[in-house]
CSV table of C-alpha atoms in Angstrom, one decimal:
chain,number,residue,atom,x,y,z
A,119,LYS,CA,65.6,65.3,125.8
A,120,MET,CA,68.7,64.2,128.0
A,121,TRP,CA,69.5,64.6,131.1
A,122,MET,CA,73.3,64.6,132.2
A,123,VAL,CA,74.3,63.8,136.5
A,124,LEU,CA,77.1,66.0,137.0
A,125,SER,CA,78.7,66.7,140.2
A,126,PHE,CA,79.3,70.8,141.6
A,127,LYS,CA,82.5,71.0,141.0
A,128,PRO,CA,81.9,70.2,136.4
A,129,VAL,CA,84.5,68.5,134.8
A,130,THR,CA,85.8,70.9,131.7
A,131,GLY,CA,85.4,68.3,129.0
A,132,MET,CA,81.4,66.7,129.7
A,133,PHE,CA,81.3,70.9,129.7
A,134,LEU,CA,82.8,71.1,126.5
A,135,SER,CA,81.1,68.2,124.3
A,136,ARG,CA,77.3,70.2,125.1
A,137,PHE,CA,79.0,72.9,122.2
A,138,ASP,CA,79.6,73.3,118.6
A,139,GLY,CA,82.7,73.5,117.4
A,140,GLN,CA,83.0,77.1,117.1
A,141,SER,CA,80.9,77.5,120.5
A,142,ARG,CA,83.4,75.2,121.8
A,143,LEU,CA,86.6,77.5,120.6
A,144,LEU,CA,84.9,80.3,122.7
A,145,VAL,CA,84.6,79.2,125.3
A,146,ARG,CA,88.5,77.0,126.1
A,147,SER,CA,89.2,80.7,126.0
A,148,LEU,CA,87.0,82.5,128.4
A,149,LEU,CA,88.2,79.1,130.3
A,150,SER,CA,92.5,80.5,129.9
A,151,GLY,CA,92.4,82.2,132.8
A,152,VAL,CA,92.2,85.9,134.2
A,153,SER,CA,92.2,87.4,130.4
A,154,GLY,CA,90.2,85.1,128.3
A,155,ALA,CA,87.4,87.7,127.4
A,156,HIS,CA,90.1,89.2,125.6
A,157,ARG,CA,91.1,85.5,124.3
A,158,ALA,CA,87.7,85.3,123.0
A,159,LEU,CA,87.0,89.1,121.7
A,160,ALA,CA,90.0,87.6,119.3
A,161,VAL,CA,88.9,84.5,118.0
A,162,LEU,CA,85.8,85.4,117.7
A,163,HIS,CA,87.8,88.4,115.7
A,164,ARG,CA,89.4,85.0,113.1
A,165,GLN,CA,85.9,82.9,112.8
A,166,GLN,CA,84.0,86.1,112.2
A,167,ARG,CA,87.3,86.7,109.2
A,168,ALA,CA,87.4,84.0,108.1
A,169,LYS,CA,83.2,83.3,108.3
A,170,SER,CA,81.4,86.5,108.2
A,171,ASP,CA,77.7,85.6,109.7
A,172,THR,CA,79.3,83.6,112.7
A,173,SER,CA,76.6,84.3,115.4
A,174,LEU,CA,77.2,83.7,118.8
A,175,GLY,CA,73.8,82.5,119.6
A,176,ASN,CA,74.2,78.9,119.8
A,177,LEU,CA,76.5,80.2,122.5
A,178,LEU,CA,73.4,80.9,124.6
A,179,GLU,CA,71.4,79.1,123.8
A,180,THR,CA,73.7,76.1,125.4
A,181,LEU,CA,74.4,78.2,128.4
A,182,CYS,CA,71.4,78.7,128.3
A,183,ARG,CA,70.7,75.0,128.4
A,184,ASP,CA,69.2,72.4,131.7
A,185,GLU,CA,71.5,70.9,133.7
A,186,VAL,CA,71.1,68.6,136.3
A,187,SER,CA,74.0,69.1,139.2
A,188,ARG,CA,74.3,66.7,142.7
A,189,PRO,CA,75.5,69.3,145.8
A,190,GLU,CA,78.7,69.2,147.1
A,191,ASP,CA,76.9,67.2,150.5
A,192,GLU,CA,75.1,63.7,148.4
A,193,THR,CA,72.9,63.8,151.4
A,194,GLU,CA,70.9,67.3,149.4
A,195,PRO,CA,69.1,66.1,147.2
A,196,LEU,CA,69.2,66.4,143.0
A,197,THR,CA,68.6,70.7,141.4
A,198,VAL,CA,68.4,71.7,138.4
A,199,LYS,CA,70.4,74.4,137.0
A,200,PRO,CA,70.9,75.8,133.6
A,201,LEU,CA,74.8,75.3,132.3
A,202,VAL,CA,76.3,78.5,132.9
A,203,CYS,CA,75.8,78.0,136.8
A,204,LEU,CA,78.1,75.4,136.6
A,205,PHE,CA,81.0,77.0,135.5
A,206,PRO,CA,83.1,78.3,137.8
A,207,ALA,CA,83.2,82.1,138.4
A,208,LEU,CA,86.7,83.4,136.7
A,209,PHE,CA,84.4,81.7,133.8
A,210,LYS,CA,81.2,83.8,134.6
A,211,GLN,CA,83.4,86.9,134.6
A,212,ASN,CA,85.0,86.7,131.6
A,213,LEU,CA,81.2,85.1,130.2
A,214,LEU,CA,80.3,89.0,130.7
A,215,SER,CA,83.2,91.1,129.9
A,216,PHE,CA,82.8,88.9,127.3
A,217,ILE,CA,79.4,89.0,126.5
A,218,TYR,CA,79.7,93.4,126.8
A,219,LEU,CA,82.1,94.3,124.8
A,220,VAL,CA,80.2,92.3,121.4
A,221,ARG,CA,76.4,93.3,122.9
A,222,SER,CA,75.5,95.0,120.1
A,223,LEU,CA,75.8,92.4,117.7
A,224,LEU,CA,74.0,90.6,120.6
A,225,PRO,CA,70.2,90.4,120.7
A,226,ALA,CA,68.8,91.9,123.7
A,227,THR,CA,67.0,89.0,124.2
A,228,ALA,CA,69.4,86.3,124.1
A,229,VAL,CA,71.9,88.6,127.6
A,230,HIS,CA,68.5,88.7,129.0
A,231,ARG,CA,67.4,85.4,129.5
A,232,LEU,CA,71.6,84.6,129.9
A,233,LEU,CA,71.2,86.6,133.2
A,234,LYS,CA,68.4,85.3,134.2
A,235,CYS,CA,70.1,81.9,134.3
A,236,LEU,CA,73.1,83.4,136.1
A,237,SER,CA,70.8,85.2,138.5
A,238,GLN,CA,69.9,81.3,139.8
A,239,ASP,CA,73.2,81.1,141.3
A,240,SER,CA,72.8,79.6,145.5
A,241,HIS,CA,76.5,81.4,145.5
A,242,PRO,CA,76.7,84.5,143.6
A,243,LYS,CA,79.9,86.6,143.1
A,244,PRO,CA,79.5,89.9,144.0
A,245,TRP,CA,81.7,91.3,140.6
A,246,ILE,CA,79.8,87.8,138.9
A,247,THR,CA,76.7,89.9,140.0
A,248,ALA,CA,78.0,93.7,139.0
A,249,LEU,CA,78.7,92.9,135.8
A,250,GLY,CA,75.0,91.6,135.8
A,251,ARG,CA,74.0,94.4,137.0
A,252,GLN,CA,75.8,96.6,134.5
A,253,LEU,CA,75.1,94.4,131.2
A,254,GLU,CA,71.3,94.9,132.3
A,255,ARG,CA,71.3,98.9,133.0
A,256,ASN,CA,72.9,99.0,129.5
A,257,LEU,CA,70.0,97.6,127.6
A,258,GLY,CA,67.3,99.5,128.7
A,259,THR,CA,66.1,97.3,131.9
A,260,TYR,CA,66.0,99.9,135.0
A,261,HIS,CA,67.7,99.3,138.4
A,262,LYS,CA,67.2,101.5,142.1
A,263,GLU,CA,70.2,99.0,143.3
A,264,PRO,CA,74.2,100.3,143.2
A,265,LEU,CA,76.5,98.8,142.0
A,266,TYR,CA,78.4,97.8,144.9
A,267,THR,CA,77.2,95.5,147.7
A,268,GLU,CA,75.7,96.9,151.0
A,269,GLN,CA,79.4,95.7,152.9
A,270,CYS,CA,80.9,97.9,150.3
A,271,SER,CA,79.2,101.0,151.2
A,272,ARG,CA,79.5,100.5,154.8
A,273,ARG,CA,83.0,99.9,154.9
A,274,LEU,CA,83.8,103.0,152.1
A,275,THR,CA,81.4,104.4,154.9
A,276,GLU,CA,83.9,103.8,157.8
A,277,LEU,CA,87.7,105.0,155.9
A,278,SER,CA,85.8,108.9,154.5
A,279,GLN,CA,84.6,109.2,158.3
A,280,ARG,CA,88.5,108.7,159.4
A,281,LEU,CA,89.4,110.3,157.0
A,282,VAL,CA,87.5,113.5,157.7
A,283,GLY,CA,86.1,112.9,161.3
A,284,SER,CA,83.3,111.4,163.1
A,285,GLY,CA,81.8,114.4,163.7
A,286,GLU,CA,81.7,115.7,160.6
A,287,THR,CA,79.8,115.4,157.6
A,288,GLY,CA,79.7,115.9,153.3
A,289,GLY,CA,83.0,114.5,151.8
A,290,TRP,CA,82.5,110.9,151.1
A,291,ALA,CA,79.6,110.1,153.0
A,292,GLU,CA,77.3,112.4,151.4
A,293,CYS,CA,77.2,109.0,148.2
A,294,PHE,CA,76.0,106.8,150.9
A,295,SER,CA,73.0,107.8,152.3
A,296,SER,CA,70.2,105.2,153.0
A,297,GLU,CA,67.7,107.3,149.4
A,298,PRO,CA,67.6,105.1,146.8
A,299,VAL,CA,69.5,105.4,143.1
A,300,GLU,CA,67.7,107.1,141.7
A,301,SER,CA,69.2,106.4,138.1
A,302,GLU,CA,72.0,104.7,136.7
A,303,SER,CA,74.7,107.9,136.1
A,304,GLN,CA,73.6,109.4,140.0
A,305,SER,CA,75.5,105.7,140.6
A,306,VAL,CA,78.0,106.3,138.3
A,307,ALA,CA,79.0,109.5,139.9
A,308,ASP,CA,78.6,108.6,143.0
A,309,LEU,CA,81.0,106.0,142.3
A,310,ALA,CA,83.7,107.6,140.6
A,311,GLU,CA,83.3,110.7,143.6
A,312,LEU,CA,84.3,107.4,146.4
A,313,GLY,CA,87.7,106.9,144.3
A,314,THR,CA,91.6,107.4,144.6
A,315,GLN,CA,93.7,108.2,141.6
A,316,ARG,CA,94.7,105.1,141.6
A,317,LYS,CA,89.9,103.9,141.0
A,318,ARG,CA,90.2,105.9,139.0
A,319,LYS,CA,92.3,104.7,136.3
A,320,SER,CA,90.0,102.3,136.3
A,321,SER,CA,87.3,100.1,135.1
A,322,LEU,CA,84.0,99.7,137.0
A,323,ILE,CA,83.5,96.1,135.1
A,324,SER,CA,87.5,95.1,134.8
A,325,LEU,CA,88.9,92.2,136.9
A,326,ASP,CA,92.2,93.6,137.6
A,327,SER,CA,94.7,94.1,135.9
A,328,ASP,CA,95.6,92.1,133.2
A,329,GLY,CA,91.6,92.5,132.9
A,330,GLU,CA,91.6,96.4,131.7
A,331,GLU,CA,91.6,96.8,127.9
A,332,LEU,CA,88.3,94.5,128.0
A,333,GLY,CA,86.6,97.7,130.1
A,334,SER,CA,88.5,100.1,128.6
A,335,GLN,CA,84.3,101.8,127.4
A,336,SER,CA,83.3,101.6,130.2
A,337,LYS,CA,86.1,103.3,131.5
A,338,ARG,CA,86.4,106.4,129.2
A,339,MET,CA,82.7,106.6,129.4
A,340,LYS,CA,82.6,107.0,133.1
A,341,ILE,CA,85.4,109.1,133.0
A,342,CYS,CA,83.8,111.6,130.4
A,343,GLU,CA,81.2,111.6,132.4
A,344,ASN,CA,82.9,112.9,135.9
A,345,ASP,CA,84.8,115.5,133.8
A,346,GLY,CA,81.3,116.8,133.2
A,347,VAL,CA,80.6,117.0,137.1
A,348,ASP,CA,83.7,118.6,137.8
A,349,VAL,CA,84.7,121.2,135.3
A,350,ALA,CA,80.4,122.3,136.7
A,351,GLU,CA,81.4,122.0,139.6
A,352,GLN,CA,85.0,124.5,139.5
A,353,SER,CA,83.5,125.8,136.9
A,354,ILE,CA,80.7,126.7,139.8
A,355,LYS,CA,82.8,127.6,142.5
A,356,THR,CA,85.2,130.4,141.0
A,357,GLY,CA,82.3,132.3,140.1
A,358,THR,CA,79.9,132.2,143.2
A,359,PRO,CA,80.6,136.0,144.2
A,360,GLY,CA,82.2,135.9,147.9
A,361,GLY,CA,84.6,133.3,147.9
A,362,SER,CA,88.1,134.2,148.6
A,363,GLU,CA,91.1,133.2,146.9
A,364,SER,CA,92.1,130.8,150.1
A,365,ASP,CA,88.4,128.6,150.0
A,366,ALA,CA,89.9,128.0,146.0
A,367,ALA,CA,92.9,127.3,146.7
A,368,ALA,CA,91.9,124.5,149.1
A,369,GLU,CA,90.9,123.4,146.7
A,370,THR,CA,91.3,120.1,145.5
A,371,PRO,CA,91.5,120.0,141.7
A,372,ALA,CA,90.2,117.4,139.4
A,373,PRO,CA,91.0,115.0,138.0
A,374,VAL,CA,93.2,115.4,134.2
A,375,SER,CA,90.9,113.3,132.0
A,376,HIS,CA,91.0,113.0,128.3
A,377,CYS,CA,88.1,115.0,127.8
A,378,ASP,CA,89.7,118.0,128.8
A,379,ALA,CA,92.2,118.1,125.5
A,380,LEU,CA,89.1,118.3,123.3
A,381,PRO,CA,87.3,121.5,122.7
A,382,GLU,CA,85.0,123.2,125.2
A,383,HIS,CA,82.1,123.5,123.2
A,384,ILE,CA,82.2,119.4,122.9
A,385,LYS,CA,83.0,119.2,126.4
A,386,VAL,CA,79.7,121.6,127.6
A,387,ASN,CA,76.5,120.5,124.7
A,388,PRO,CA,74.8,118.0,125.9
A,389,GLU,CA,73.9,117.1,122.2
A,390,GLU,CA,77.4,115.9,122.1
A,391,GLN,CA,78.4,114.3,124.8
A,392,LEU,CA,77.3,111.7,122.1
A,393,ILE,CA,80.9,111.6,121.8
A,394,CYS,CA,81.5,109.9,125.4
A,395,LEU,CA,79.0,107.6,125.3
A,396,SER,CA,80.1,103.5,123.8
A,397,TRP,CA,80.6,103.3,119.8
A,398,ASP,CA,77.7,101.4,118.6
A,399,GLN,CA,76.3,105.1,118.8
A,400,ILE,CA,78.4,106.3,116.2
A,401,SER,CA,76.8,108.7,113.2
A,402,THR,CA,77.9,111.3,111.2
A,403,ASP,CA,77.0,113.6,113.7
A,404,VAL,CA,79.5,112.6,116.0
A,405,PHE,CA,82.0,112.6,113.2
A,406,LYS,CA,80.7,116.3,112.3
A,407,VAL,CA,82.7,117.2,115.5
A,408,LEU,CA,86.1,115.9,114.2
A,409,ASN,CA,86.5,118.6,112.1
A,410,ASP,CA,86.2,121.4,115.3
A,411,CYS,CA,89.2,119.1,116.2
A,412,ASP,CA,93.1,119.2,116.0
A,413,PRO,CA,95.7,116.6,115.4
A,414,SER,CA,96.2,116.0,119.5
A,415,GLN,CA,92.4,116.2,119.8
A,416,VAL,CA,91.5,114.3,117.7
A,417,GLU,CA,93.5,111.0,118.6
A,418,VAL,CA,91.8,111.5,122.2
A,419,LEU,CA,88.8,111.7,120.3
A,420,CYS,CA,89.7,108.5,118.1
A,421,SER,CA,90.8,107.2,121.7
A,422,ILE,CA,87.1,107.8,123.8
A,423,LEU,CA,85.0,105.7,121.0
A,424,SER,CA,88.1,102.7,121.8
A,425,LEU,CA,88.0,102.6,117.4
A,426,PRO,CA,91.0,100.3,117.3
A,427,ASN,CA,88.7,97.7,119.5
A,428,LEU,CA,86.3,97.9,117.1
A,429,LEU,CA,85.2,94.8,115.2
A,430,GLU,CA,85.4,94.5,111.8
A,431,GLN,CA,81.7,94.2,112.0
A,432,THR,CA,81.3,97.7,111.8
A,433,LEU,CA,83.7,99.3,110.4
A,434,PRO,CA,81.2,99.4,106.7
A,435,LYS,CA,78.8,101.2,108.8
A,436,LEU,CA,81.3,104.1,110.4
A,437,CYS,CA,83.8,104.4,107.0
A,438,SER,CA,80.0,105.8,105.2
A,439,SER,CA,79.5,108.0,107.5
A,440,VAL,CA,83.9,109.4,107.4
A,441,LEU,CA,82.7,109.4,103.7
A,442,ALA,CA,78.7,111.6,104.1
A,443,LEU,CA,80.7,114.4,106.3
A,444,SER,CA,80.7,117.7,104.4
A,445,PRO,CA,83.2,119.5,103.9
A,446,ASP,CA,85.4,116.5,104.1
A,447,LEU,CA,87.7,115.7,106.3
A,448,SER,CA,91.9,117.4,106.1
A,449,TYR,CA,94.4,115.5,105.5
A,450,SER,CA,95.7,116.0,109.3
A,451,THR,CA,91.9,114.9,110.9
A,452,ALA,CA,92.1,112.3,108.0
A,453,ALA,CA,95.4,110.9,108.5
A,454,THR,CA,94.8,110.1,111.9
A,455,LEU,CA,91.6,109.2,111.8
A,456,ILE,CA,92.6,105.9,110.1
A,457,LYS,CA,96.1,105.2,111.9
A,458,SER,CA,93.8,104.8,114.8
A,459,LEU,CA,91.1,103.2,113.2
A,460,LEU,CA,92.8,100.2,111.0
A,461,LEU,CA,96.1,100.3,111.2
A,462,GLU,CA,96.0,98.0,114.2
A,463,LYS,CA,94.0,96.0,112.2
A,464,VAL,CA,96.2,95.0,108.6
A,465,LEU,CA,99.3,94.6,111.1
A,466,SER,CA,97.5,91.8,112.8
A,467,LEU,CA,96.8,90.4,110.3
A,468,SER,CA,98.0,86.7,109.7
A,469,GLU,CA,95.9,86.0,107.0
A,470,PRO,CA,93.3,88.0,104.2
A,471,ALA,CA,91.9,90.8,105.2
A,472,SER,CA,88.1,89.6,105.6
A,473,ARG,CA,85.4,91.7,102.7
A,474,CYS,CA,84.1,94.2,105.6
A,475,LEU,CA,87.4,95.6,106.5
A,476,VAL,CA,88.7,95.0,102.4
A,477,THR,CA,85.4,96.8,102.4
A,478,SER,CA,86.3,100.2,104.6
A,479,VAL,CA,90.0,100.2,103.8
A,480,THR,CA,89.1,100.6,100.0
A,481,SER,CA,86.4,103.4,100.5
A,482,LEU,CA,88.9,105.8,102.6
A,483,CYS,CA,91.4,105.8,100.1
A,484,SER,CA,89.0,106.2,97.5
A,485,GLN,CA,88.6,109.2,99.3
A,486,TYR,CA,91.4,110.7,100.6
A,487,PRO,CA,94.3,109.0,99.4
A,488,ARG,CA,96.8,110.8,100.2
A,489,PRO,CA,96.3,110.4,104.5
A,490,MET,CA,95.9,106.5,103.4
A,491,CYS,CA,99.6,106.5,102.1
A,492,HIS,CA,101.6,108.4,105.3
A,493,ALA,CA,99.1,106.8,107.7
A,494,LEU,CA,98.5,103.7,106.8
A,495,ILE,CA,100.5,101.7,103.5
A,496,GLY,CA,103.7,103.9,104.5
A,497,PRO,CA,103.4,102.4,108.1
A,498,VAL,CA,102.4,98.6,106.9
A,499,LEU,CA,105.4,98.9,104.7
A,500,GLU,CA,107.9,99.6,107.8
A,501,ASP,CA,106.7,97.3,109.8
A,502,GLU,CA,109.1,94.7,109.8
A,503,LYS,CA,106.8,91.6,110.4
A,504,ILE,CA,104.6,92.1,106.8
A,505,GLY,CA,103.6,88.7,105.5
A,506,PRO,CA,101.2,88.1,102.4
A,507,PRO,CA,97.7,89.6,104.1
A,508,GLN,CA,99.4,92.8,104.4
A,509,ALA,CA,100.5,93.1,101.3
A,510,GLU,CA,97.6,91.5,98.9
A,511,LEU,CA,95.7,94.4,101.1
A,512,LEU,CA,98.0,96.5,100.0
A,513,ASN,CA,98.1,95.5,95.5
A,514,ARG,CA,94.1,96.2,96.4
A,515,LEU,CA,94.7,99.7,97.4
A,516,ILE,CA,97.1,100.5,94.7
A,517,GLU,CA,95.2,98.6,91.8
A,518,GLY,CA,91.6,99.9,92.4
A,519,CYS,CA,92.4,103.0,94.5
A,520,LEU,CA,95.1,105.3,93.7
A,521,ASP,CA,96.1,107.4,90.7
A,522,SER,CA,100.0,106.8,89.0
A,523,HIS,CA,101.1,110.0,91.0
A,524,TYR,CA,99.6,107.9,94.6
A,525,ARG,CA,101.4,105.0,93.6
A,526,LEU,CA,104.3,106.9,92.6
A,527,LEU,CA,104.5,108.3,96.2
A,528,VAL,CA,104.6,104.5,97.9
A,529,PHE,CA,107.2,103.2,95.3
A,530,GLN,CA,109.5,106.3,96.4
A,531,MET,CA,108.1,105.0,100.1
A,532,THR,CA,110.0,101.4,99.2
A,533,PHE,CA,113.1,103.1,99.3
A,534,ARG,CA,113.7,103.6,102.5
A,535,ILE,CA,113.3,99.8,104.4
A,536,ALA,CA,114.2,97.4,104.2
A,537,TRP,CA,113.0,94.6,100.7
A,538,ASN,CA,111.3,91.7,102.1
A,539,GLU,CA,109.1,88.6,100.3
A,540,ALA,CA,106.1,90.6,101.2
A,541,VAL,CA,107.6,93.5,99.9
A,542,LEU,CA,108.8,93.0,96.3
A,543,SER,CA,105.1,91.5,95.9
A,544,VAL,CA,103.9,95.1,96.6
A,545,ILE,CA,107.2,96.6,93.9
A,546,HIS,CA,105.7,94.2,91.7
A,547,GLY,CA,102.9,95.4,91.6
A,548,LEU,CA,103.9,99.2,91.5
A,549,LEU,CA,105.8,98.3,88.1
A,550,ASP,CA,102.7,96.6,86.4
A,551,SER,CA,100.3,99.3,87.2
A,552,LYS,CA,103.3,101.0,84.7
A,553,PRO,CA,104.3,104.5,87.2
A,554,VAL,CA,106.6,106.8,85.5
A,555,LEU,CA,109.2,107.4,86.5
A,556,SER,CA,111.1,110.1,86.2
A,557,GLU,CA,115.3,109.3,85.6
A,558,GLU,CA,116.3,110.0,88.7
A,559,LEU,CA,113.9,107.9,90.1
A,560,PHE,CA,114.7,105.0,87.8
A,561,THR,CA,118.3,105.5,88.6
A,562,GLN,CA,117.5,105.3,92.6
A,563,PHE,CA,115.8,102.2,91.3
A,564,THR,CA,118.2,100.7,90.5
A,565,GLU,CA,120.8,101.5,93.3
A,566,GLN,CA,118.7,99.9,95.6
A,567,LEU,CA,118.0,96.4,93.5
A,568,VAL,CA,121.6,96.7,93.7
A,569,SER,CA,122.4,96.8,97.0
A,570,GLN,CA,119.6,95.1,97.7
A,571,GLY,CA,119.8,91.9,95.9
A,572,PRO,CA,122.7,90.2,97.4
A,573,GLN,CA,119.8,88.3,100.1
A,574,PHE,CA,117.2,88.1,97.2
A,575,THR,CA,120.0,85.8,95.5
A,576,LYS,CA,117.4,82.7,95.4
A,577,SER,CA,114.0,84.4,95.4
A,578,VAL,CA,111.8,84.3,92.3
A,579,LYS,CA,110.0,87.1,93.2
A,580,PHE,CA,112.8,89.7,93.1
A,581,ALA,CA,113.9,87.6,89.0
A,582,LYS,CA,110.6,88.0,88.4
A,583,MET,CA,110.7,91.8,89.6
A,584,MET,CA,114.0,92.5,87.8
A,585,LEU,CA,112.8,90.7,84.7
A,586,THR,CA,109.8,92.6,84.5
A,587,VAL,CA,111.9,96.3,84.6
A,588,LEU,CA,114.0,94.5,82.1
A,589,THR,CA,111.6,94.4,79.7
A,590,LYS,CA,109.0,97.4,80.8
A,591,TYR,CA,110.8,99.7,81.6
A,592,SER,CA,114.0,98.9,78.8
A,593,ALA,CA,113.3,102.5,77.6
A,594,ASN,CA,114.7,103.4,80.9
A,595,VAL,CA,118.1,102.1,81.5
A,596,THR,CA,121.0,103.7,80.4
A,597,ALA,CA,124.3,102.3,79.8
A,598,VAL,CA,125.2,103.0,83.5
A,599,HIS,CA,122.0,101.6,84.4
A,600,LYS,CA,123.0,98.0,82.7
A,601,HIS,CA,126.2,97.9,83.8
A,602,SER,CA,125.5,98.3,87.9
A,603,LEU,CA,122.3,96.1,87.3
A,604,THR,CA,125.0,92.7,84.4
A,605,SER,CA,126.8,93.0,88.2
A,606,CYS,CA,123.3,92.5,89.9
A,607,LEU,CA,122.3,89.1,87.7
A,608,MET,CA,125.5,87.6,87.9
A,609,LEU,CA,124.8,86.5,91.4
A,610,ASN,CA,121.7,85.2,90.8
A,611,GLU,CA,120.8,81.5,91.7
A,612,THR,CA,117.1,81.0,90.1
A,613,PHE,CA,115.9,79.2,86.9
A,614,LEU,CA,115.8,82.4,85.2
A,615,LYS,CA,119.0,83.8,85.8
A,616,LYS,CA,119.1,82.4,81.5
A,617,SER,CA,116.0,84.4,80.5
A,618,LEU,CA,116.9,87.6,82.9
A,619,GLN,CA,120.8,88.1,81.1
A,620,ALA,CA,119.5,87.9,77.4
A,621,ALA,CA,116.8,90.3,78.2
A,622,LEU,CA,119.7,92.8,79.6
A,623,LYS,CA,121.9,91.9,76.2
A,624,ARG,CA,118.7,92.8,73.9
A,625,ILE,CA,118.5,96.8,75.1
A,626,THR,CA,120.5,98.7,73.0
A,627,HIS,CA,121.5,102.5,73.1
A,628,THR,CA,121.6,105.2,70.4
């Protein structure tokens, strides 16, 4: 085993040489600033699309390897520390935030080992300590200590005394008694009661305003827990005999949160409180509540579960849970769920969709074709940045999941948008499936060919689509259509121009 002597302020280039290619990209992302965890998550998604069996094991293993380090004071002896301890504090914060987001993909033993290595840091930062404790709690390790430090507790106690008066008891000061915290839920609830309205809106694990998205899942869990406490306290106050109206009016109303929009039985039923937990606990039972929600409540539920941020590897299992529901979801509910779960992932594709994403989209499209057309296919077609990856995925859906009725629906959607090369691929795929076009529908299509054709004078895709129209749909071409298409073909500048003109000339009318 080779030992390298590193200074206390390490050279980043020396660290990067310890990692393999995939891990090195993640390390660079985590070193890129306050948004490093978010960037690392995006890099991981791209790696997983390119190679479905991508693992973070090598990254964690390398970070836990021992390295010889030299303190700033050269008179002190050399020490042996895990490599992760030699990285700057911001990297450690980003690393723990990133691990929190992907913790379901990591073995608990590997995360425990990394946290143990971080505990050897001689100068731990409060944020890093809090993030580490949060991870340990999620992994099931019991901790009596709260996430906040003693110094933070003292300062907030002083603040509460100034606000309510030094001679009074109760209020915020009750949250800082000398008794140990009994459970995680109590600690989280106490911390939330201390926060101002602004603090309620931020996550305990987010690093700053740029890191708010990284802590969204933890934030939603805490908001839901606090809402449950607020609802219970409010019901007790309003239902206690002898309470005056003036007392009730003096109470500060509980902040309004997303959870308040959910049906009452979902908020107060302990068995349904799973909806306020992290997405890795989703099951068929959890999704049964969707049939009890209206579209706006479904949006709230999807936001609480952080569905748009799920890793693509989890989508097939989640979609299986949705498909197993009985009865089926209503149109509006299914459309809202599909939009929340899949639309952002499809729009952000910069390369062919992964197998997990394709499997999820096709499975939902097979059972819910109409919601899929309106919630996913339509918005993707309307997006100005639609490219080959999106077009390829839509063609898969059209060919393998949609029957003739829904193909006509998608075909009509293309009349309301500006065409580009990707949209032409989708239209060509629709025409190749030979849907039955009425005279009115074919007339509308020829009008689109004439009006949008001038921008595709050099497009081979447009020329091939025109050739398909003139050969497979020659029976639909009337004398009026033929006149319009003749003027359209005159502008064509591709090598297919003569073939197009010959095909049009062969169409005769009796």
